[in-house]
C-alpha atoms as a printed R data frame, in Angstrom:
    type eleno elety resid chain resno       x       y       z
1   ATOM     1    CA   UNK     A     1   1.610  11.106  15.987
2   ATOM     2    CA   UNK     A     2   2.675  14.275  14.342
3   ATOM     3    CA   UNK     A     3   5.040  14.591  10.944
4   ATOM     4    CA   UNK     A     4   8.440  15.073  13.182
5   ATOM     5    CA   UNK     A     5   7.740  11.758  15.219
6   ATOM     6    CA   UNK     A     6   7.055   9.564  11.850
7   ATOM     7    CA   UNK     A     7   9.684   7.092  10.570
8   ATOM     8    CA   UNK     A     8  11.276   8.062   7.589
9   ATOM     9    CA   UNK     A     9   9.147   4.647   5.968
10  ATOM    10    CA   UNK     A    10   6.095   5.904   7.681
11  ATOM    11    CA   UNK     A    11   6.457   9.281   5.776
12  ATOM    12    CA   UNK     A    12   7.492   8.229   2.187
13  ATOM    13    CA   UNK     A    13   4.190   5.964   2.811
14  ATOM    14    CA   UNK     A    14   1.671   8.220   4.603
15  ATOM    15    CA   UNK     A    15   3.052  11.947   3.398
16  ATOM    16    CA   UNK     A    16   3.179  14.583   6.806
17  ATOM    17    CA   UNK     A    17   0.553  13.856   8.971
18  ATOM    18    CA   UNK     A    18  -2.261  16.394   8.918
19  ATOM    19    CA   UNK     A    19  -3.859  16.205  12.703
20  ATOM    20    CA   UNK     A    20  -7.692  17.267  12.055
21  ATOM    21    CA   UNK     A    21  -9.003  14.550  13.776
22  ATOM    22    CA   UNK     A    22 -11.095  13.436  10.683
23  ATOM    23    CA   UNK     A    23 -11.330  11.769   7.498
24  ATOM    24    CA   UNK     A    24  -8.761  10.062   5.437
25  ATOM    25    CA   UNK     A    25  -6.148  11.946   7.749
26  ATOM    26    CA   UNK     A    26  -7.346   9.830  10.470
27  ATOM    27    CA   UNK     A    27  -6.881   6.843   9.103
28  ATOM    28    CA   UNK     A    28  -3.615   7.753   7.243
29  ATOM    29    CA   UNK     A    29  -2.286   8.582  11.104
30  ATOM    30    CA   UNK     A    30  -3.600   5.444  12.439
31  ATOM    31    CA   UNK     A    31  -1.555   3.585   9.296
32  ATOM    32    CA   UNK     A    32   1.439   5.854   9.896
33  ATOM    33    CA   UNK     A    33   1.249   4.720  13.648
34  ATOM    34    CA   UNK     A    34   0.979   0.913  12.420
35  ATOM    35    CA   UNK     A    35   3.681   1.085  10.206
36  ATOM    36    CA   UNK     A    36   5.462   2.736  12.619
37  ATOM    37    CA   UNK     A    37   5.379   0.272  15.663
38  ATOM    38    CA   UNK     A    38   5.568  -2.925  13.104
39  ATOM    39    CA   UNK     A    39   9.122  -1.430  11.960
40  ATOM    40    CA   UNK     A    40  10.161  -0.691  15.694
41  ATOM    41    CA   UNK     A    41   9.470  -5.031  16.438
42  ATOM    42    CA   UNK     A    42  11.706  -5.971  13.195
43  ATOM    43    CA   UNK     A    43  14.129  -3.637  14.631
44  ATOM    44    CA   UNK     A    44  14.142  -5.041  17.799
45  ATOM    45    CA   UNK     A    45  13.803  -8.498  16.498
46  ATOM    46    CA   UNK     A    46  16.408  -8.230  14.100
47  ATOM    47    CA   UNK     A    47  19.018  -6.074  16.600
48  ATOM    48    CA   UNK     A    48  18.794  -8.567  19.810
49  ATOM    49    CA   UNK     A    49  21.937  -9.438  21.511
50  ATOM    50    CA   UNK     A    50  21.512 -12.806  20.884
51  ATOM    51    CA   UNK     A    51  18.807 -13.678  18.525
52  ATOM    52    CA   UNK     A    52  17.122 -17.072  18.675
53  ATOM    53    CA   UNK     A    53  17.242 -17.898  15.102
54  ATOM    54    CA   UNK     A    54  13.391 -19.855  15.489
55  ATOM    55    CA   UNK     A    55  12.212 -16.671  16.387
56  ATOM    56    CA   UNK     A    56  13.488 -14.479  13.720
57  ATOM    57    CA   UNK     A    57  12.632 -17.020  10.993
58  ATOM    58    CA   UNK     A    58   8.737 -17.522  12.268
59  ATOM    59    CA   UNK     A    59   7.998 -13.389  13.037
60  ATOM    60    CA   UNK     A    60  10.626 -12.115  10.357
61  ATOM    61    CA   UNK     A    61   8.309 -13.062   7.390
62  ATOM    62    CA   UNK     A    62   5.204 -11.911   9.919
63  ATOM    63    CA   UNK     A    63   6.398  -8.402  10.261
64  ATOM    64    CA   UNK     A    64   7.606  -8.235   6.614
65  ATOM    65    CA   UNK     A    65   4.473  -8.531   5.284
66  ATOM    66    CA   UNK     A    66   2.309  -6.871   7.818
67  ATOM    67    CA   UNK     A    67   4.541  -3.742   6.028
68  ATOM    68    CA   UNK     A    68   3.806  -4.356   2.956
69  ATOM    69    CA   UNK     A    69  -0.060  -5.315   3.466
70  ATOM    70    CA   UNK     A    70   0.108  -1.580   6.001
71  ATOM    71    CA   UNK     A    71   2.116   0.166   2.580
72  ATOM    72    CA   UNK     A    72  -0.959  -1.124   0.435
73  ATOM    73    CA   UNK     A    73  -3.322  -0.199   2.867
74  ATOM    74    CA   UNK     A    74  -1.719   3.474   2.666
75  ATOM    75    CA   UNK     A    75  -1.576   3.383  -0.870
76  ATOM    76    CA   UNK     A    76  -5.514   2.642  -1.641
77  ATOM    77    CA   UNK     A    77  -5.770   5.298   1.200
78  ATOM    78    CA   UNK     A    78  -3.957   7.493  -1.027
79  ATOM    79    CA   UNK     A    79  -5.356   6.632  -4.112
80  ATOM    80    CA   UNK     A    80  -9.248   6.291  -3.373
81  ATOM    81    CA   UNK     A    81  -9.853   7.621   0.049
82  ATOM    82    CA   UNK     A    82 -13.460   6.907  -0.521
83  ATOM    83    CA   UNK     A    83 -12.721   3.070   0.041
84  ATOM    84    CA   UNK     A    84 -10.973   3.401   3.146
85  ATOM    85    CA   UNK     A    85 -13.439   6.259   4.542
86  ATOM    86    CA   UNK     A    86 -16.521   3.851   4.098
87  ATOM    87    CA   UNK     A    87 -14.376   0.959   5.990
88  ATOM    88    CA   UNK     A    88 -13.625   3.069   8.676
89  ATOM    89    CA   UNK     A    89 -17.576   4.064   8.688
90  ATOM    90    CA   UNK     A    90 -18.501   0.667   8.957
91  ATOM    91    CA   UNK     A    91 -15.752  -0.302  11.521
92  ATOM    92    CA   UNK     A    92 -17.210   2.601  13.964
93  ATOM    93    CA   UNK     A    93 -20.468   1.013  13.636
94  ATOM    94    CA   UNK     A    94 -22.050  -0.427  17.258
95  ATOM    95    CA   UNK     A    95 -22.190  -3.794  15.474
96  ATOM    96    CA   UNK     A    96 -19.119  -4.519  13.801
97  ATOM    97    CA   UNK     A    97 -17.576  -7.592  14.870
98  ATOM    98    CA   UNK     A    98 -14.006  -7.589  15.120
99  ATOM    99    CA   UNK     A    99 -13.511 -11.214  16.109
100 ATOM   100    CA   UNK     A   100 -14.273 -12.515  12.254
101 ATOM   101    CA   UNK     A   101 -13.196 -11.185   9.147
102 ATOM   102    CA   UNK     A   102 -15.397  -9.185   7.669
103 ATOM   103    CA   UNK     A   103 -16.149  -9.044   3.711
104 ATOM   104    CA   UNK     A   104 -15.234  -5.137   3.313
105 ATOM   105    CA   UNK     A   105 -12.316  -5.185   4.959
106 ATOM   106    CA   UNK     A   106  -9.118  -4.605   2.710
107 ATOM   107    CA   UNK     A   107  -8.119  -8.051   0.914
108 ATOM   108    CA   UNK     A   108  -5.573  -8.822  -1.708
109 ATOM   109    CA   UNK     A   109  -7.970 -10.133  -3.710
110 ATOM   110    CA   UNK     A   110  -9.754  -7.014  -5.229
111 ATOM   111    CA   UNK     A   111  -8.224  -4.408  -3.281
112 ATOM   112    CA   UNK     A   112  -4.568  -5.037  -4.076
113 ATOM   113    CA   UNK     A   113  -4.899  -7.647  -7.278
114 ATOM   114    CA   UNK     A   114  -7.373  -8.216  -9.920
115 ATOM   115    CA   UNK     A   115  -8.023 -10.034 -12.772
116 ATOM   116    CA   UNK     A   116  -6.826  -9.207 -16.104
117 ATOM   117    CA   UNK     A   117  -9.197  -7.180 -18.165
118 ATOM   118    CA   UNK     A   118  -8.729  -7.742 -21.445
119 ATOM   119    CA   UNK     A   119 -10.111  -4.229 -23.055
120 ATOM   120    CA   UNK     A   120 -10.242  -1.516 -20.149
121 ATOM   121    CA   UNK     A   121 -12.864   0.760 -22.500
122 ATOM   122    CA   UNK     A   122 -14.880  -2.358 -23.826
123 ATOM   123    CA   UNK     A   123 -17.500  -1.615 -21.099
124 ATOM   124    CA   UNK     A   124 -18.927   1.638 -22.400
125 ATOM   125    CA   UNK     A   125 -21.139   1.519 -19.401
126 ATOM   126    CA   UNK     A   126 -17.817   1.061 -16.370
127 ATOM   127    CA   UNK     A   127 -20.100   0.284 -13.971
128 ATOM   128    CA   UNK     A   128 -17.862  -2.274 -12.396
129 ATOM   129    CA   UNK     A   129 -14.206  -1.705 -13.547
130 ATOM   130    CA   UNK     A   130 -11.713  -2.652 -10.927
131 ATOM   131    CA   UNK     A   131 -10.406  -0.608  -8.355
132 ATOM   132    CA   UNK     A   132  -7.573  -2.635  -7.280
133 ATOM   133    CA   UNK     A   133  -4.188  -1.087  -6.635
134 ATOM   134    CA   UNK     A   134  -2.238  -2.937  -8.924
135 ATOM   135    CA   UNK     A   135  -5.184  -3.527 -11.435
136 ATOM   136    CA   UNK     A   136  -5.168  -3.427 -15.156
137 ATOM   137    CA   UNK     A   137  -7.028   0.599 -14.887
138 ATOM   138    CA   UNK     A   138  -4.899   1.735 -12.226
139 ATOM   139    CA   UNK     A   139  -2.012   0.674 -14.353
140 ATOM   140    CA   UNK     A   140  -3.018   2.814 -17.096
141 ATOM   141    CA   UNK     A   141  -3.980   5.586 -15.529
142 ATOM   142    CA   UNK     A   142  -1.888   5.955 -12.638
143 ATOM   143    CA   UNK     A   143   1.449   3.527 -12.580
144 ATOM   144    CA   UNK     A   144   2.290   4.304 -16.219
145 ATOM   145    CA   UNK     A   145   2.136   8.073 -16.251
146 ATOM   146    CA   UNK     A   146   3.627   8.247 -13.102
147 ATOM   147    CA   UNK     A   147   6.592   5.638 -13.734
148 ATOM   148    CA   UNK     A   148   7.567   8.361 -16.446
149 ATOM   149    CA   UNK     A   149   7.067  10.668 -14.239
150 ATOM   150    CA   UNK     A   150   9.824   9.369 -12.286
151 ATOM   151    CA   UNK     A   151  11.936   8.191 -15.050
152 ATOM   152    CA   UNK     A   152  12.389  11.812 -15.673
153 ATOM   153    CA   UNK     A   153  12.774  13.140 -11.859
154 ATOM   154    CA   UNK     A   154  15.931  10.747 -11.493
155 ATOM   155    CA   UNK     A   155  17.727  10.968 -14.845
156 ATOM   156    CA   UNK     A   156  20.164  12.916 -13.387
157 ATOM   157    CA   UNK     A   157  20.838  11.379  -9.999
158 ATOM   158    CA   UNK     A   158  23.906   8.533  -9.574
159 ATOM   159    CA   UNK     A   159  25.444   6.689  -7.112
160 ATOM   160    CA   UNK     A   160  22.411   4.416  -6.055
161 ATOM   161    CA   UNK     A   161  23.198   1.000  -7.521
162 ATOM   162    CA   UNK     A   162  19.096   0.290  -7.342
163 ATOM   163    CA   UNK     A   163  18.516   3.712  -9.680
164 ATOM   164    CA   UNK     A   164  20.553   2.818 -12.448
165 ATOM   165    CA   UNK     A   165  18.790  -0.667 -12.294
166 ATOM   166    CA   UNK     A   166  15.808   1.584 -12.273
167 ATOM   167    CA   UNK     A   167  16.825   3.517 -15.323
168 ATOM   168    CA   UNK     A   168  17.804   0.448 -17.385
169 ATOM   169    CA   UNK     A   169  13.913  -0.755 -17.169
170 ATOM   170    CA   UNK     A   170  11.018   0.142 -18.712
171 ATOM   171    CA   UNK     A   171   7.194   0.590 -17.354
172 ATOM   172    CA   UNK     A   172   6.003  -3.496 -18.372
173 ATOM   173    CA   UNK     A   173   9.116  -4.441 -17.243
174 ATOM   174    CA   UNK     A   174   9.150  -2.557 -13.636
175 ATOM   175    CA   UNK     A   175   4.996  -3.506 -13.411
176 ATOM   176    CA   UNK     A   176   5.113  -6.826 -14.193
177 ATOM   177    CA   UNK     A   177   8.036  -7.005 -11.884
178 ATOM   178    CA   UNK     A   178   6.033  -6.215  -8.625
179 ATOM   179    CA   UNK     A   179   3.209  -8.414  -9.514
């Protein structure tokens, strides 16, 4: 898949698509590609003639949240290739099993959410501080900064109801909202 091919979700996600064949570029292609064709069946789904509403109320929720498990996929791939570039290392391997789950695969648990840690710097050693995408470091040191960040690229757009919502928040507020 090339940049001019991706869905405009695809691209805020996975950025332009660099085609080297390699690294986290790979596997940010093979998300973009995911995302991509998981939109196309909630299109579908959603745009039939004459929807059967069983159908749309069992795969609906299906498809919603294989996006937003693909979205935190992309953003861990974003964040800390390293983690996705050792999965894909051990997926390639001649004797990974892909009818089981398998413990370093991406879960929720770890990956996405962590546990509270009550005093991020308390460890003076860090050899295990979370990694998870919506953990208590990556809040500090990623959401936070960035949420300003933000804050300050849109304080002079209008018109969006959801960006003066935005505006009206601040960081705990918006955080603790997505948890």
């Amino acid at each position: 898949m090339t940049a001019n091919t991706q869905s405009a979700l695809a691209k805020l996600l996975c950025g332009d698509l660099v085609s080297d064949g390699e690294s986290v570029n790979e596997v940010l292609s093979h998300l973009s590609t995911s995302i991509d064709n998981v939109v196309e069946e909630l299109v579908a789904l959603l745009t039939q003639e004459s929807p059967n509403p069983n159908q749309i109320s069992l795969f609906a929720p299906f498809l919603g949240r294989s996006i937003l498990e693909l979205g935190c996929t992309v953003m861990i791939a974003r964040l800390d290739p390293f983690r996705v570039l050792v999965i894909r290392e051990y997926q390639n391997q001649h004797d990974y099993s892909r009818d089981k789950p398998n413990k370093s695969s991406i879960r929720w648990q770890g990956d996405v959410l962590a546990d509270r840690v009550a005093d991020l710097w308390a460890d003076k050693s860090l050899q295990n501080p979370t990694r998870a995408l919506l953990g208590d470091y990556y809040k500090k040191l990623i959401w936070s900064p960035n949420f300003n960040k933000l804050m300050d690229s849109i304080a002079d757009v209008s018109g969006d109801d959801w960006i003066a919502r935005l505006k009206m928040k601040e960081f705990e507020q918006f955080y603790n909202e997505t948890l």
